[in-house]
Each structure stands twice: as C-alpha cells, then as structure tokens.
Backbone as JSON, one array per atom type, in Angstrom:
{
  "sequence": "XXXXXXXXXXXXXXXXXXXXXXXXXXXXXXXXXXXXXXXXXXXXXXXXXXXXXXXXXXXXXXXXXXXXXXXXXXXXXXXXXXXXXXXXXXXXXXXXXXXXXXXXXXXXXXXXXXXXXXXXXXXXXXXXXXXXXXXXXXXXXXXXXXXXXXXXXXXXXXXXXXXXXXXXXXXXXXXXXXXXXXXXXXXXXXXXXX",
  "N": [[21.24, -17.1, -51.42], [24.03, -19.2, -51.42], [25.02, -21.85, -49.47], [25.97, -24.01, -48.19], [26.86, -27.23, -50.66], [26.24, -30.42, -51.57], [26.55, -33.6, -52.73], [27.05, -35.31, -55.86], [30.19, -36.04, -56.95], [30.99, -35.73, -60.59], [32.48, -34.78, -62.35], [36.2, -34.33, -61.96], [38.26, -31.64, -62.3], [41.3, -29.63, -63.66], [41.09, -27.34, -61.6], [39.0, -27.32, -60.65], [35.57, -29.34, -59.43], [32.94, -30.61, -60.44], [29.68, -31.11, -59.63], [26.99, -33.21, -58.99], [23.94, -32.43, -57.8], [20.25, -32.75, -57.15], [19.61, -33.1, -59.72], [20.9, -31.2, -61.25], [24.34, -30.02, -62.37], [27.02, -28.46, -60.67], [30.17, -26.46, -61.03], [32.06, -26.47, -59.22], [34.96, -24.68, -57.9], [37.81, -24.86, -56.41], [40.34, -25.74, -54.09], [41.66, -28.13, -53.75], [40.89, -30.16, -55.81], [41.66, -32.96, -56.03], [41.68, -34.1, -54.52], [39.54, -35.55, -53.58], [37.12, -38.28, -55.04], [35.86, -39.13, -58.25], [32.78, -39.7, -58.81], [31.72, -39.97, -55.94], [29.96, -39.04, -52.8], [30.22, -35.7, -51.52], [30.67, -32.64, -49.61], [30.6, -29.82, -49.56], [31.27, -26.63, -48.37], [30.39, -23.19, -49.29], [31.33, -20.05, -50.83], [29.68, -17.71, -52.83], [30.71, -16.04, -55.52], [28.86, -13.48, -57.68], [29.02, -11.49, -60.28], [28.87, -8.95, -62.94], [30.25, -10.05, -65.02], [29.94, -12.76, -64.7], [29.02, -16.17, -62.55], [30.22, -17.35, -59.79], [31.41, -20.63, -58.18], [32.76, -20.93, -55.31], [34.46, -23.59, -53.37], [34.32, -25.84, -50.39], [36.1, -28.2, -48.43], [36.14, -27.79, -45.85], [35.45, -26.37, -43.14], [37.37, -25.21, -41.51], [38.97, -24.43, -43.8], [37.63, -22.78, -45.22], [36.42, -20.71, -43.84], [39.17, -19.23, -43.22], [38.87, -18.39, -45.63], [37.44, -16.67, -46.31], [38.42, -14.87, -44.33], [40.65, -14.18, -46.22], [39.02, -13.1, -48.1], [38.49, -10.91, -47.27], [40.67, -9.43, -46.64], [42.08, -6.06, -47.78], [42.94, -5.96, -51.16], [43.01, -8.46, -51.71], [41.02, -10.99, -53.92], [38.32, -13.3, -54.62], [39.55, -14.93, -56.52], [42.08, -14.73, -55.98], [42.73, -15.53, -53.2], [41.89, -18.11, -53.48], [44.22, -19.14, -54.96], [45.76, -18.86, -53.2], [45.25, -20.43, -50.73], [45.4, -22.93, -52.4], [48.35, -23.34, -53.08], [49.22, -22.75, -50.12], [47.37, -23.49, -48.12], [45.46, -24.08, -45.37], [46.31, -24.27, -42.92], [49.33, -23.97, -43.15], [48.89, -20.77, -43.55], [47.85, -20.0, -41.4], [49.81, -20.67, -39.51], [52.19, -19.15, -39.88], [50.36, -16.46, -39.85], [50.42, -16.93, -36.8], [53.03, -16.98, -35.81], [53.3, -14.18, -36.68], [54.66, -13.91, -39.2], [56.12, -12.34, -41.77], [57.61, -12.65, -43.91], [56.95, -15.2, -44.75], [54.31, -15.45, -45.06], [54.7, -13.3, -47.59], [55.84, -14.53, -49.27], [53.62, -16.16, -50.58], [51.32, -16.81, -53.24], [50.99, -13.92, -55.33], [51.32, -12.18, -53.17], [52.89, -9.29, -51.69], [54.68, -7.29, -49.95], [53.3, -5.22, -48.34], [50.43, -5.99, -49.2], [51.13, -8.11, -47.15], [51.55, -7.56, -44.66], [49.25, -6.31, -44.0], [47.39, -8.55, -44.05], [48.41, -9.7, -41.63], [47.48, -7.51, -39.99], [44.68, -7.88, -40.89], [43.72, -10.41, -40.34], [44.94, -11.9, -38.16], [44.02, -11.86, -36.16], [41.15, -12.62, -35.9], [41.99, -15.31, -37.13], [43.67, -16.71, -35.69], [42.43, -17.99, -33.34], [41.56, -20.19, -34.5], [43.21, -22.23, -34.71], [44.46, -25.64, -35.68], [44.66, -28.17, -33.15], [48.28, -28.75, -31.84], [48.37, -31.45, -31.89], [47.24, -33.61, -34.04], [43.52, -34.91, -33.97], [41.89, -37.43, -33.42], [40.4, -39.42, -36.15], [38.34, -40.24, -36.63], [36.95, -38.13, -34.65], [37.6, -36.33, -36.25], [35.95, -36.19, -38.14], [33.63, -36.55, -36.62], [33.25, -33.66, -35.61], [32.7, -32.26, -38.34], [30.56, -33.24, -39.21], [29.15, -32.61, -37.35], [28.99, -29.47, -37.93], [27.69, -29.62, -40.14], [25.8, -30.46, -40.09], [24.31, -29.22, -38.18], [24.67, -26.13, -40.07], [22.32, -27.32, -41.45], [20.27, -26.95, -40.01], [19.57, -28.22, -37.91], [19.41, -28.02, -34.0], [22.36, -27.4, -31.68], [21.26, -29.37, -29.26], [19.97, -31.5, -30.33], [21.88, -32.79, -32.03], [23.25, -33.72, -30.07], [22.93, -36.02, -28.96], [23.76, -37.81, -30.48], [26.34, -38.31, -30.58], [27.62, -40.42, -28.83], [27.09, -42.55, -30.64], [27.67, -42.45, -33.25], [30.59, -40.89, -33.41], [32.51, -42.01, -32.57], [33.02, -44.1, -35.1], [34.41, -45.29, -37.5], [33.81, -43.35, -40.49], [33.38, -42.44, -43.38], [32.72, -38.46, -44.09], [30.94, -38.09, -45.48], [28.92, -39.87, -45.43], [28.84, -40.54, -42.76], [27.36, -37.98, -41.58], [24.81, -38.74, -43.54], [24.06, -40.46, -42.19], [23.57, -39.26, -39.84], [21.85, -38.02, -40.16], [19.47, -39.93, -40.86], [19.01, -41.03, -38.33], [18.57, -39.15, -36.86], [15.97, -38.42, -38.44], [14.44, -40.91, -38.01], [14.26, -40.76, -34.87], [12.6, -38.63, -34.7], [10.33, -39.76, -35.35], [9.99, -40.12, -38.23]],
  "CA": [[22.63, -17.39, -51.16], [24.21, -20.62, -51.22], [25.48, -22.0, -47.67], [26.85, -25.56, -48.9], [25.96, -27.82, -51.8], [25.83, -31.61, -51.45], [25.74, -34.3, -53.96], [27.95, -36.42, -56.12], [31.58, -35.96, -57.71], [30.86, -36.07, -61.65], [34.03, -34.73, -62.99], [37.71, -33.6, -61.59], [39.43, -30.81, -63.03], [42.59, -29.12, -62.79], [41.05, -26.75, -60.63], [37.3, -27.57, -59.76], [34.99, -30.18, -59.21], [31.21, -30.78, -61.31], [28.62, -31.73, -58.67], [25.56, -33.31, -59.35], [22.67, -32.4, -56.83], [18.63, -32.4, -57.8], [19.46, -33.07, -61.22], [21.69, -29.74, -61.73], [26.06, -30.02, -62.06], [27.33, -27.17, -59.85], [31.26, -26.94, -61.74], [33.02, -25.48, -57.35], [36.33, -23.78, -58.23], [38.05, -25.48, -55.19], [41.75, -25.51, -53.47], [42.33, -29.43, -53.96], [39.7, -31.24, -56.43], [42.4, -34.11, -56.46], [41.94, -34.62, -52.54], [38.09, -36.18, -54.27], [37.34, -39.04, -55.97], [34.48, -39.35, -59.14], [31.4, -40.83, -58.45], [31.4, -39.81, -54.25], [29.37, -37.96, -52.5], [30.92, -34.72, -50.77], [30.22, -31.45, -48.98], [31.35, -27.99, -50.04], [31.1, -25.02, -48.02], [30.04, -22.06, -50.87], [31.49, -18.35, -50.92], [29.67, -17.53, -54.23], [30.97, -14.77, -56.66], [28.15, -12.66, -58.36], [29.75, -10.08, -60.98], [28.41, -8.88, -64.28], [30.66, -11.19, -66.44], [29.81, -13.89, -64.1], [28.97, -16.38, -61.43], [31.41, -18.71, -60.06], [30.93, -20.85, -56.57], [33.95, -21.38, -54.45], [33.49, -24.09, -52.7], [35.93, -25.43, -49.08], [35.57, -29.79, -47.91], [36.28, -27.88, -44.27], [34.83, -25.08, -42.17], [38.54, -24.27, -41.18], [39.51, -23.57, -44.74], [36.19, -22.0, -45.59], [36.51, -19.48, -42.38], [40.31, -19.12, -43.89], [39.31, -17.99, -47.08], [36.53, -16.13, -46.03], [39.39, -13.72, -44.15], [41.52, -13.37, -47.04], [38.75, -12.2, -49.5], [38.6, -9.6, -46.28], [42.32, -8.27, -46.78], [42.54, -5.43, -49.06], [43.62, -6.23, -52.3], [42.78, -9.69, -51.97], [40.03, -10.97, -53.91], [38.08, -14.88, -54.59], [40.79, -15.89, -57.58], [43.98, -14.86, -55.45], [42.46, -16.02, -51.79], [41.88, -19.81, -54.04], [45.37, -19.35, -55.01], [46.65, -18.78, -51.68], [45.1, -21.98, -50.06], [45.75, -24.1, -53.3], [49.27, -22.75, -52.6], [49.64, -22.94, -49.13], [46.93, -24.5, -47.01], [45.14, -23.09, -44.36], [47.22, -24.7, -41.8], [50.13, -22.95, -43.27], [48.21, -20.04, -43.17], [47.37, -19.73, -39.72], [50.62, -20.11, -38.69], [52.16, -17.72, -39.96], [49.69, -15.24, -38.75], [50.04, -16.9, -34.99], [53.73, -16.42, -35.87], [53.64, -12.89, -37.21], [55.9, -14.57, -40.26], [55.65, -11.68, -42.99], [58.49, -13.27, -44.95], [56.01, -16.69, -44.86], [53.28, -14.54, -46.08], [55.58, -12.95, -48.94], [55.92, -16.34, -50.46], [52.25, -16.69, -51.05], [51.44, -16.17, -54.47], [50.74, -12.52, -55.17], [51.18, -11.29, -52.16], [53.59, -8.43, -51.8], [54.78, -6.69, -48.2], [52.37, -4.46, -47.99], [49.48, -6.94, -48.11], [51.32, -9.69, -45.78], [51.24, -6.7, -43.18], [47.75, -6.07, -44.25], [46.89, -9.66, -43.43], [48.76, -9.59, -40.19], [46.48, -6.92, -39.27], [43.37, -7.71, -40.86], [43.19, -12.09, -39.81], [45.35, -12.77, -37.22], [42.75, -12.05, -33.86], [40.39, -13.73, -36.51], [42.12, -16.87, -37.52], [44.47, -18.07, -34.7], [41.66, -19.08, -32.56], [41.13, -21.24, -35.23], [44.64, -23.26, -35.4], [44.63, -26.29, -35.13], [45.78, -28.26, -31.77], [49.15, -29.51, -31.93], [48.09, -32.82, -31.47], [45.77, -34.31, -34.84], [42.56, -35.5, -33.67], [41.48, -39.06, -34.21], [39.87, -39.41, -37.22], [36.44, -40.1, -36.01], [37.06, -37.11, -33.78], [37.6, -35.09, -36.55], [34.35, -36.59, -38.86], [32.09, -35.69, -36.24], [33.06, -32.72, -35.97], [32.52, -31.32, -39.66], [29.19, -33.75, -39.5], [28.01, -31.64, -36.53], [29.02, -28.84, -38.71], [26.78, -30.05, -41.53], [23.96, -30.78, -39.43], [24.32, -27.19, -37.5], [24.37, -25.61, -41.31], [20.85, -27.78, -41.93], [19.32, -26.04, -38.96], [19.59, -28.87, -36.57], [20.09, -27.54, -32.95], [22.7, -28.4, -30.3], [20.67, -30.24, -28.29], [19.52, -32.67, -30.24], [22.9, -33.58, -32.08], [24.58, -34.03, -29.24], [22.66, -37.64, -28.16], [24.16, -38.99, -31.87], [27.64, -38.62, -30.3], [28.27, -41.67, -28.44], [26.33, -43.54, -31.23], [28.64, -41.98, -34.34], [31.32, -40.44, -33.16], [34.13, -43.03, -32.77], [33.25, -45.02, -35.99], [35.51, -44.92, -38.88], [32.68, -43.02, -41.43], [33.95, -41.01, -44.29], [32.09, -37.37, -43.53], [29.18, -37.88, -45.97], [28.84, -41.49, -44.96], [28.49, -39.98, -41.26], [26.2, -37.4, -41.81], [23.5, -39.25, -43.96], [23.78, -41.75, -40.83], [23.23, -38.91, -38.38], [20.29, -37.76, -40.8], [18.64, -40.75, -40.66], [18.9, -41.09, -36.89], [17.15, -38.01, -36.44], [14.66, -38.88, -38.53], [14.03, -41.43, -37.25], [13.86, -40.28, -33.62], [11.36, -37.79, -34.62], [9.11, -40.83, -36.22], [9.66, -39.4, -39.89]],
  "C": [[22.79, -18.88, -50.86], [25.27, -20.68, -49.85], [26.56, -23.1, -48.48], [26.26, -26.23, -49.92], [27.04, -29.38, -51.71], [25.48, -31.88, -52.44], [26.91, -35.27, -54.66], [29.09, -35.71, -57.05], [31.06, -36.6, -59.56], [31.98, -36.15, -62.25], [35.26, -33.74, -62.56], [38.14, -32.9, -62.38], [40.36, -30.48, -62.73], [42.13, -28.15, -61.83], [39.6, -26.41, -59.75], [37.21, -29.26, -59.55], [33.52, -30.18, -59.78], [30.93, -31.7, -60.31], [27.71, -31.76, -58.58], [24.34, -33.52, -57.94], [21.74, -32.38, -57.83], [18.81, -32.58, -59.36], [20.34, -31.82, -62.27], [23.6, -30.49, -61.28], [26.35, -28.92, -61.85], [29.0, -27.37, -60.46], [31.5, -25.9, -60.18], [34.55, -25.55, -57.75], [36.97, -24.45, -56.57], [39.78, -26.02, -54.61], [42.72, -27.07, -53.97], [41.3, -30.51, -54.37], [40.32, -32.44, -56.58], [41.74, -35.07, -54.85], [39.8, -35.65, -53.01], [37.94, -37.01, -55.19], [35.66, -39.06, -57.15], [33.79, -40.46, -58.54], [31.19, -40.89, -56.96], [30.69, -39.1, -53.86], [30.23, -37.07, -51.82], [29.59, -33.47, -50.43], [30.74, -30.43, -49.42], [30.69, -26.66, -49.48], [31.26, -24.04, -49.0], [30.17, -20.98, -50.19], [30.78, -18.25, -52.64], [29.97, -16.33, -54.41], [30.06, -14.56, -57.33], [28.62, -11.36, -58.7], [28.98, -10.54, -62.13], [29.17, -9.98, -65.37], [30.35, -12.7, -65.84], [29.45, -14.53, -63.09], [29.74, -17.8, -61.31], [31.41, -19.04, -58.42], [32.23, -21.31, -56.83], [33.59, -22.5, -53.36], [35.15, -24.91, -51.6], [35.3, -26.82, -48.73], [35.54, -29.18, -46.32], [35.7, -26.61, -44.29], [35.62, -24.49, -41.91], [39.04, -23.33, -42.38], [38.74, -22.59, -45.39], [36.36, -20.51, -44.89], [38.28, -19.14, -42.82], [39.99, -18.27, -45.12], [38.44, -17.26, -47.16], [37.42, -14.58, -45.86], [40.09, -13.07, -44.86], [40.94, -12.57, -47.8], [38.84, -10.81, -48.81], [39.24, -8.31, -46.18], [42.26, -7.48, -47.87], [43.44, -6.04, -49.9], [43.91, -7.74, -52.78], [41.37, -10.31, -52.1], [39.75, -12.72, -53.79], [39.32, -15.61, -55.22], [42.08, -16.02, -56.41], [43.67, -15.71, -53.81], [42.7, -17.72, -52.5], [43.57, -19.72, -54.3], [46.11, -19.65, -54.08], [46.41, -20.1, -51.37], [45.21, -23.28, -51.12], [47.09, -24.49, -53.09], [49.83, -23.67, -51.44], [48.75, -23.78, -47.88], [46.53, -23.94, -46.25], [45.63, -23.44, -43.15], [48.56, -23.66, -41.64], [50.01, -21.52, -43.23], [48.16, -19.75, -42.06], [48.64, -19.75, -38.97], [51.6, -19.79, -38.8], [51.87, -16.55, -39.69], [49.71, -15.54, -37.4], [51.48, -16.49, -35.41], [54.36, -14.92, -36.14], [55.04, -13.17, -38.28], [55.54, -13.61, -41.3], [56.48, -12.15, -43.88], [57.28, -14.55, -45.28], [55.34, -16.42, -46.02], [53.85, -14.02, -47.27], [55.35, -13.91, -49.55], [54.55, -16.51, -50.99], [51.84, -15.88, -52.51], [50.72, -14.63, -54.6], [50.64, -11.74, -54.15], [52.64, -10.31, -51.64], [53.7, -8.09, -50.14], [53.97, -5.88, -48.12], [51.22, -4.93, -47.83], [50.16, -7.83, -47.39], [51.63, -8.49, -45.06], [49.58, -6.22, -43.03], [47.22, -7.37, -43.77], [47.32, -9.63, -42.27], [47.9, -8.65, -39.27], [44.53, -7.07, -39.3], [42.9, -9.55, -40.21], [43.75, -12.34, -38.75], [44.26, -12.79, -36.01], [41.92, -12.59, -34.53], [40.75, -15.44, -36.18], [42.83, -17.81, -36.32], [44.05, -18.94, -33.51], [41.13, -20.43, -32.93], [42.12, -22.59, -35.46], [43.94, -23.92, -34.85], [45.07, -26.96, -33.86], [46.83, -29.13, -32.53], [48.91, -31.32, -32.35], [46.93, -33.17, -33.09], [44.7, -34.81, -33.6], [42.41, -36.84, -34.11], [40.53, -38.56, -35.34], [38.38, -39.34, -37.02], [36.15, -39.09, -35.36], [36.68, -36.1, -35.3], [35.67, -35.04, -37.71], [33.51, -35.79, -38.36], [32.63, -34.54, -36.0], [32.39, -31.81, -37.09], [30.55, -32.21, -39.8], [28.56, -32.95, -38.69], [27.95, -30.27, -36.69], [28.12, -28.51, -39.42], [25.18, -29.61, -40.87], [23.54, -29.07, -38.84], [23.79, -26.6, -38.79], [22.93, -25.93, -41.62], [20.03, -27.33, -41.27], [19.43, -26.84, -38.19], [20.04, -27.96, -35.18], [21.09, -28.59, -31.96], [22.58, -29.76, -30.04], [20.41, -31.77, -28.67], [20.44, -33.28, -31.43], [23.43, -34.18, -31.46], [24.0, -35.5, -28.74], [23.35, -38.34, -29.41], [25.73, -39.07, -31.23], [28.15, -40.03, -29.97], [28.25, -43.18, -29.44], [27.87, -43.3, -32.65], [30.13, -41.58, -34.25], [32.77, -41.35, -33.45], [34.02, -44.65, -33.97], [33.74, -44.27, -37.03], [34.62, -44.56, -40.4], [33.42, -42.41, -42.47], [32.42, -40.16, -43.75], [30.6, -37.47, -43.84], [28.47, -38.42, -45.3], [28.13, -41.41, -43.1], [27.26, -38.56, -41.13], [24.78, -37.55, -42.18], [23.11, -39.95, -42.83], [22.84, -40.79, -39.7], [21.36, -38.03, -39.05], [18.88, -38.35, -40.49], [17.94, -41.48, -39.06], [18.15, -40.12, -36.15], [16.11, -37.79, -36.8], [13.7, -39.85, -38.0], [13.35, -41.78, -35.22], [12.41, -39.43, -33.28], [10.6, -38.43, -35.83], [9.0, -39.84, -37.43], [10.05, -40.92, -40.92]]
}
C-alpha cells in the first residue's frame, strides 16, 4: 500500500498530476493539479483504487483533505470518482462546515449528491470531520508548513520526540512544504551522524 509519493511535477492535467519518483511517473488523479507548478517537487497523500479494470492513485497536498476524502469514500453510495468530485467541487473547508453546520441543503449542491446521501453524510462524517475544522483564525504560514512537514516526517516513521527539537530551528521560516521537509531531513541526519 501506498502511504504518500514524493518527487517532481512532470506534467499538469485537467484533472491529475504525472510524478516522477525513482525513475517511475505516478499520473495522481487529484482535486486541484492547477494549485502545482511543473518541474516542483510535492507531496501527495495516496488513497489507491485497486479494481479489475484498473488502478488509479488519488492523491491529497494536505492531511485535512486526505482525512476529508477518506470519510466520503466511507458514506454509502459514495465512491473515489464522486468523493474527487466533491472536493474538486467544494473543498474540504466547505465541507466541514456544513457538517459542523448540519447544512443538508449545502450538501445537496455537491455534485451527485442527492438528500438521502447529504443525511447519510451528516450521519456518517460529522463526529469524524468537525474536529478537524479549521480554526477561525488562518495560521501563519510557517505555522501551517510545519505542520504538514511534521506530518511528512511522522508518515516516514520519525517519532515525536525527536521532531520536535527542529521546531524552533524551522518552524517560523518562510519554506515551501517540500523545501521544509528535505531541510528537516537533513537535520536529522545529520544529528544522528549519517
């Protein structure tokens, strides 16, 4: 099973992204391949699809929308294609609150979704997802970096403990995510003389 897949932006589509790791292009089916530029490195949280006619990775730049889209494949009658629709759609911001609102008209609006699933989602994500909203308030930007970097690193097996001394060092510089991650890579290698 694939967790995340790392590596470089080859080519934008209307509704993926081709990403060259190890020498292999991974083509990640993905909510907003525009929000990415060719030739960058990125991150992609992977739900993969394994069916007889096919295999097709879904892939999420965040943990929120990842854990978002995770819930919908959840909801009866909602599978990978229509959950990507939804957050291509609507967003997992918009998403979430809606379900903290109990908005089933909201939910209606979302593409294919009928009243009977947007009460089906109301019951099957909301005690899921709304611990997940956002705060009111954005985060600083560097705030929000390290976050998804101590994300990354968590995902790689790193523990805790020994992310948490890169904070004061990373944290409040202006990194893009990758850019901050390879940093906090190399800092831990280096700590543990590699």
């Amino acid at each position: 099973m694939i967790a995340f897949i790392e590596g470089t932006v080859r080519q934008i589509r209307s509704d993926s992204v081709v990403v060259q790791t190890g020498g292999i292009g991974f083509e990640i089916l993905t909510p907003d391949p525009a929000a990415v530029s060719s030739g960058r490195q990125g991150l992609w949280h992977i739900y993969e699809s394994i069916r007889e006619d096919g295999w097709t990775l879904y892939g999420f730049t965040t943990e929120a929308d990842y854990q978002v889209f995770l819930s919908l494949i959840g909801v009866k009658g909602i599978g990978p294609k229509s959950a990507l629709q939804i957050l291509t759609k609507a967003g997992g911001r918009r998403i979430l609150e809606a379900l903290e609102k109990e908005d089933v008209s909201a939910l209606k609006a979302l593409p294919g979704i009928g009243p009977k699933t947007a009460s089906q989602m109301l019951l099957d994500m909301r005690g899921r997802l709304v611990k997940m909203r956002p705060e009111a308030e954005p985060a600083a930007a560097g705030t929000r970096q390290w976050q998804e970097t101590v994300s990354a690193l968590e995902n790689f097996g790193y523990r805790s403990q020994d992310i948490a001394p890169l904070e004061p060092e990373l944290a409040s510089r202006e990194l893009p995510v990758q850019d901050m991650i390879r940093e906090a890579l190399r800092l831990l290698a280096k700590r543990k003389g590699v």
